[in-house]
CSV table of C-alpha atoms in Angstrom, one decimal:
chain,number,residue,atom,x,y,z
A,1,UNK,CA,-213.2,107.5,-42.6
A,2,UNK,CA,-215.7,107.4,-39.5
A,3,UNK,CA,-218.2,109.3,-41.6
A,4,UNK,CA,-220.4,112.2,-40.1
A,5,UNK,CA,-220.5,112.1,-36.5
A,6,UNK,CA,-222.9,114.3,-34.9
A,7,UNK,CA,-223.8,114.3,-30.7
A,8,UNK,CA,-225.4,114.0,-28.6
A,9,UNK,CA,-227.7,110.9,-30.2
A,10,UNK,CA,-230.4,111.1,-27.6
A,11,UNK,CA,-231.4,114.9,-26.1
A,12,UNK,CA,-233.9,115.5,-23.6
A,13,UNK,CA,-234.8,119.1,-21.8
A,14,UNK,CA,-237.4,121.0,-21.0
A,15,UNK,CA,-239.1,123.5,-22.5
A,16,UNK,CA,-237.4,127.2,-22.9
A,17,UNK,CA,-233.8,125.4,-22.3
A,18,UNK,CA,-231.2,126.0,-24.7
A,19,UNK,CA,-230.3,123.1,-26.6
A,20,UNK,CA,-227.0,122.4,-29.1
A,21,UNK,CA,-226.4,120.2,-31.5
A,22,UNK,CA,-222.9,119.1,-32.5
A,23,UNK,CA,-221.6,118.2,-36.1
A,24,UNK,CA,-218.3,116.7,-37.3
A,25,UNK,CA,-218.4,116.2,-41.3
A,26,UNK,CA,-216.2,113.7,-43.2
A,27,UNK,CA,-213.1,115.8,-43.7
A,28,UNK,CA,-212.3,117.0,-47.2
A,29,UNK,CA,-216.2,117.9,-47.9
A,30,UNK,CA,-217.3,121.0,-48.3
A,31,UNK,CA,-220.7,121.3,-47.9
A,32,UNK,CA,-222.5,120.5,-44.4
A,33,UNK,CA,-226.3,120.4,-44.5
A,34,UNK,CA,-228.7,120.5,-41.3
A,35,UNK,CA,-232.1,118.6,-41.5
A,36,UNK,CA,-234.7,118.3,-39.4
A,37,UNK,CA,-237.5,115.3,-39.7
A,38,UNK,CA,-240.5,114.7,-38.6
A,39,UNK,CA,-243.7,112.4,-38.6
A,40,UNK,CA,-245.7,115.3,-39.9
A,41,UNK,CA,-243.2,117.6,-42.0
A,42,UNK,CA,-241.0,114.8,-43.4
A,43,UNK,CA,-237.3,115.6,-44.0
A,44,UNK,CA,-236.3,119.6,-44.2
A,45,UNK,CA,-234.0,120.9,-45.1
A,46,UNK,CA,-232.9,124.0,-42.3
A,47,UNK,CA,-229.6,125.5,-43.6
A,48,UNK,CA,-226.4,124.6,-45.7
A,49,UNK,CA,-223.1,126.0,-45.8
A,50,UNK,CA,-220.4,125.7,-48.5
A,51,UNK,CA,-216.9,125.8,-47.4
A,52,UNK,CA,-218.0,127.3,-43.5
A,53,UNK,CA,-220.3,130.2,-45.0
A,54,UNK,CA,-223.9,129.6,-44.8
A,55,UNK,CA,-225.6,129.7,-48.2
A,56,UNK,CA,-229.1,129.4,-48.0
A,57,UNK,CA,-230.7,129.6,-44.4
A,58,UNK,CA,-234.6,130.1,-45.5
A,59,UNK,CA,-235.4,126.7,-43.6
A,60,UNK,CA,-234.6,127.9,-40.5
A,61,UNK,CA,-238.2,127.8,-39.0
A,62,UNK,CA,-237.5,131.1,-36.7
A,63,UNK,CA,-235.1,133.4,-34.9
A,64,UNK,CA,-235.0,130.6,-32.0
A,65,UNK,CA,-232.9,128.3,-34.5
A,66,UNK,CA,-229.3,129.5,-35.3
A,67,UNK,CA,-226.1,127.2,-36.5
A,68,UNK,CA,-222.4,128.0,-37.2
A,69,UNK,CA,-219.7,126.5,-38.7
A,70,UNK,CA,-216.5,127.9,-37.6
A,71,UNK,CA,-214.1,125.8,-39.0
A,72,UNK,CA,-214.1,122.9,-41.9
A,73,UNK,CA,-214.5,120.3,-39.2
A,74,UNK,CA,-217.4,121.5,-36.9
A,75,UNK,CA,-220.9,122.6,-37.2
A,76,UNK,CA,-223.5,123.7,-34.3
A,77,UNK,CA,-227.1,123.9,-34.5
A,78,UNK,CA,-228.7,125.9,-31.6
A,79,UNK,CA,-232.4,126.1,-30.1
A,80,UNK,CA,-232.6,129.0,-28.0
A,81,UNK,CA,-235.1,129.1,-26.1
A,82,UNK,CA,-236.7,125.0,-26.7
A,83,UNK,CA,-240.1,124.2,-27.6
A,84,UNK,CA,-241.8,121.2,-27.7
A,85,UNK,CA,-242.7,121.9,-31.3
A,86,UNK,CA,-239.5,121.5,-31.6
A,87,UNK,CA,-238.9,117.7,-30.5
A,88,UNK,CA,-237.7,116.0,-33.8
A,89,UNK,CA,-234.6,114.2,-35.3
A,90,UNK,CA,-232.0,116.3,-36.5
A,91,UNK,CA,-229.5,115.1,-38.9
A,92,UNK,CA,-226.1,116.8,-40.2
A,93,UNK,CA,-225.3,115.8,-43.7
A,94,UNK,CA,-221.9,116.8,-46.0
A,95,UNK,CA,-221.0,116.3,-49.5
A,96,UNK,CA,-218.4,116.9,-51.8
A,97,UNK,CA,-219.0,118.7,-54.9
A,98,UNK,CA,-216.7,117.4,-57.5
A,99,UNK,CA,-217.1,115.1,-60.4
A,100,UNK,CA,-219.8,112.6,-60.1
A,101,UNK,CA,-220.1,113.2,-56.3
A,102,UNK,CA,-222.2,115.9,-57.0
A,103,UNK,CA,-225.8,114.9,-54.6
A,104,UNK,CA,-224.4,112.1,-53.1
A,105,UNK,CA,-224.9,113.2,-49.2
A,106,UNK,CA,-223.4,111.6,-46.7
A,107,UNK,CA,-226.2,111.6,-43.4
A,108,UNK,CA,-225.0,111.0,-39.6
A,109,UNK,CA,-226.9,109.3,-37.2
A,110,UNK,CA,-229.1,111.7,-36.3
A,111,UNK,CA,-229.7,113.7,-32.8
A,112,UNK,CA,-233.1,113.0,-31.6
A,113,UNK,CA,-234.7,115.9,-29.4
A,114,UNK,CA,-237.5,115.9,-27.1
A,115,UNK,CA,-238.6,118.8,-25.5
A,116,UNK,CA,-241.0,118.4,-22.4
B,1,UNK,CA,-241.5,124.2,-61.0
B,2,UNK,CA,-239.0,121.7,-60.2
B,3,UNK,CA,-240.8,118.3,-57.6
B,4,UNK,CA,-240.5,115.0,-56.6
B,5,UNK,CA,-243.4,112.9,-55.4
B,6,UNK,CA,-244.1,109.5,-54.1
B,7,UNK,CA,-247.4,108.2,-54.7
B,8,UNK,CA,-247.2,105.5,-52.0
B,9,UNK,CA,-246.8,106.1,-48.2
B,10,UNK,CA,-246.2,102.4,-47.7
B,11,UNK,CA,-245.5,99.2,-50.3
B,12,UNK,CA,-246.0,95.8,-48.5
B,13,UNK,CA,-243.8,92.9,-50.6
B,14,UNK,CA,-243.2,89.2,-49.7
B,15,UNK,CA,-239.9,88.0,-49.1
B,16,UNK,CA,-238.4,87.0,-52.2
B,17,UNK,CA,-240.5,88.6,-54.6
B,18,UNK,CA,-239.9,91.5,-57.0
B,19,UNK,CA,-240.0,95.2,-55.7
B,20,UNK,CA,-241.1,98.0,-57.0
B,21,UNK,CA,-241.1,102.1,-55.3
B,22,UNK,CA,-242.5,104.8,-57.4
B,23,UNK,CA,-241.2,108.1,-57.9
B,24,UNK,CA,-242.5,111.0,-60.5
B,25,UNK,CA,-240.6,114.1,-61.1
B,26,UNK,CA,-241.1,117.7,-62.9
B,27,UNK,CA,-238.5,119.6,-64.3
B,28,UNK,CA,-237.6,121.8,-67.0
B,29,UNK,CA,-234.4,120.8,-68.7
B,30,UNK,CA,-232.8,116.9,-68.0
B,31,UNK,CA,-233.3,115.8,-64.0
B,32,UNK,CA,-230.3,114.7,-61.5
B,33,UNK,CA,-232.4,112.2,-59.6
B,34,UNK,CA,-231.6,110.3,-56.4
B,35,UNK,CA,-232.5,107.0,-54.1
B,36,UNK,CA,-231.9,107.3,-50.3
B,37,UNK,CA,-232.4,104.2,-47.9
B,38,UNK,CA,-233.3,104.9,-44.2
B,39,UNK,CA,-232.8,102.0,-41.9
B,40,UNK,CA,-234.7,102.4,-38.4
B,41,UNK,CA,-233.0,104.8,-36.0
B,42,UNK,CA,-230.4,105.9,-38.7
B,43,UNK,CA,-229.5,108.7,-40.7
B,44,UNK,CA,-230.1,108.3,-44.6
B,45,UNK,CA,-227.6,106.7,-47.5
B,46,UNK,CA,-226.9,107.0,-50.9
B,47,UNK,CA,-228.4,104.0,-52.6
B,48,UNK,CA,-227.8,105.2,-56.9
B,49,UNK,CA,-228.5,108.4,-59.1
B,50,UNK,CA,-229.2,108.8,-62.3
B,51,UNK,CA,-227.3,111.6,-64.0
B,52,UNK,CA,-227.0,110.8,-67.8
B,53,UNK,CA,-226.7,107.5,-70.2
B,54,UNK,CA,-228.0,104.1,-69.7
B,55,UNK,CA,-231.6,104.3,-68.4
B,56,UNK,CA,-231.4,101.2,-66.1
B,57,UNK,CA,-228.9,102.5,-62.8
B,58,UNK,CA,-227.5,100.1,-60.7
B,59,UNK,CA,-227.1,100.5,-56.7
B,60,UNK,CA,-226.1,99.0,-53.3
B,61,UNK,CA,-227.7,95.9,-51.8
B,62,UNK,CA,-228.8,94.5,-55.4
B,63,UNK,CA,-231.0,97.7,-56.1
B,64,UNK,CA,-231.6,99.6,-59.4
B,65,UNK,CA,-233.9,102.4,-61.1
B,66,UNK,CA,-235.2,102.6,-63.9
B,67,UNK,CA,-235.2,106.2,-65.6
B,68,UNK,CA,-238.6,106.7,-68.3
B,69,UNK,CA,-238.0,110.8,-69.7
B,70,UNK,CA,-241.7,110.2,-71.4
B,71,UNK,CA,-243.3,109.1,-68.1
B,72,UNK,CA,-241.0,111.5,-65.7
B,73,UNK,CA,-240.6,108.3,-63.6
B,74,UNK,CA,-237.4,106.9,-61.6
B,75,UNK,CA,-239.5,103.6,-60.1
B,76,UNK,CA,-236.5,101.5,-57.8
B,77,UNK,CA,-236.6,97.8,-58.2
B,78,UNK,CA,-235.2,95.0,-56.6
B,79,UNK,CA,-236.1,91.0,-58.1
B,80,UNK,CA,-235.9,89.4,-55.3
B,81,UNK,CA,-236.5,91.4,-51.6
B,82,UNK,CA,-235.1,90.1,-48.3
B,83,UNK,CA,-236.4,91.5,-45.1
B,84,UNK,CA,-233.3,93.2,-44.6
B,85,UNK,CA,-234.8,95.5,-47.4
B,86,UNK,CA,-237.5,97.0,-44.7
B,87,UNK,CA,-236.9,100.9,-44.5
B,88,UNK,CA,-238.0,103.9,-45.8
B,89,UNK,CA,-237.0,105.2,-49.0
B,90,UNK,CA,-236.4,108.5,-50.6
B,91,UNK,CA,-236.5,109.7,-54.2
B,92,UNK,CA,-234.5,112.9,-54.8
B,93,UNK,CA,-234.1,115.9,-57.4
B,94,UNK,CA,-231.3,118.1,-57.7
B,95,UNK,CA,-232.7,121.5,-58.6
B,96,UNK,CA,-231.0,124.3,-60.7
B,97,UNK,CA,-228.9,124.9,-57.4
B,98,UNK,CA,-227.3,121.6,-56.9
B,99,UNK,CA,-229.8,120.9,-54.0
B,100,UNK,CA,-231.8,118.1,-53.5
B,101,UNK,CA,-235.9,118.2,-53.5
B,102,UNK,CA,-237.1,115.4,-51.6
B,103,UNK,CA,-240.0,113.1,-51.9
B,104,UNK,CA,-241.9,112.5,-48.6
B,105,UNK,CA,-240.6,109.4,-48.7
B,106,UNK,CA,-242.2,105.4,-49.0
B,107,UNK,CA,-242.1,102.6,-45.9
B,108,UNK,CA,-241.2,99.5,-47.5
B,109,UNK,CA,-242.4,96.1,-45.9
B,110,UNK,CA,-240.6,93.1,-46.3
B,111,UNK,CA,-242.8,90.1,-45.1
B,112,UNK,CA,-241.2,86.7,-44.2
């Protein structure tokens, strides 16, 4: 399996430019988990979804931040408009929640954004 | 409450000797606990859990954790550390919703 592939790897834009962040998970999971992490703030956790519905979006730090999952195999993660607060690594993460699979995540590279 | 914590920002080892990374946790009921490894410039991976049974839990790349219930601890240990082991690691908690709570994570330093 090519694991979780998320793009692009490297983002740069200016700020109030709408920026999206792509997500393929490991097929046959059924959770998909955006993080965001930071020097300061450390790994956060922004939304999850369970089998394409989002479940718990509390970390989403304001209206600016939105994400989909339209099917099994594809997550976005939008910024709209960009801030330069927002300049951070982002990282799509899925699991499968049977047996003793239960909190083993499964992390892609990352995308890390810069906004100017 | 349910937390994780790491007590040390950074641990600084020489090559080939023993390692140790703490982690504390508080829960009510038994805790689902986690290890993560973060190499530079990568995303995070699964290193061992403890769930239930044998205190001692055994990992990738020669690491293990030790579980203590009366000193809510899940320290990861290594005997002998390579360089290659310099990376930042992440103790974890599953909370009552299947969720991980994350420490804030430790920089290990492997020195030749």
């Amino acid at each position: 399996d090519a694991g979780v592939i998320q793009s692009p790897r490297h983002e740069v834009t200016e700020m109030g430019q709408e920026v999206t962040l792509r997500c393929k998970p490991i097929s046959g999971h059924d959770y998909l988990f955006w993080y965001r992490q930071t020097m300061m703030r450390g790994l956060e956790l922004l939304i999850y979804f369970n089998n394409n519905v989002p479940i718990d979006d509390s970390g989403m730090p304001e209206d600016r931040f939105s994400a989909k999952m339209p099917n099994a195999s594809f997550s976005t993660l939008k910024i709209q408009p960009s801030e330069p607060r927002d300049s951070a690594v982002y990282f799509c993460a899925s699991s499968r929640r049977t047996g003793g699979n239960t909190g083993e995540l499964f992390f892609g590279e990352g995308s890390r954004l810069t906004v100017l | 409450a349910q937390s994780v914590a790491q007590p040390e920002d950074q641990v600084n080892v020489a090559e080939g000797n023993p390692l140790t990374v703490k982690c504390t946790y508080s829960v009510s009921g038994n805790p689902y606990l986690f290890w993560y490894v973060q190499y530079p410039n990568r995303g995070l991976q699964f290193l061992l859990k403890y769930i239930t049974g044998d205190n001692l839990v055994k990992g990738s790349y020669g690491f293990e954790a030790e579980f203590n219930k009366s000193q809510t601890s899940f320290h990861l240990k290594k005997p002998s550390a390579l360089v290659s082991d310099s990376a930042l690691y992440f103790c974890a908690l599953m909370d009552s919703n299947y969720q991980l709570i994350w420490g804030a994570g430790t920089k290990l330093i492997i020195k030749p």
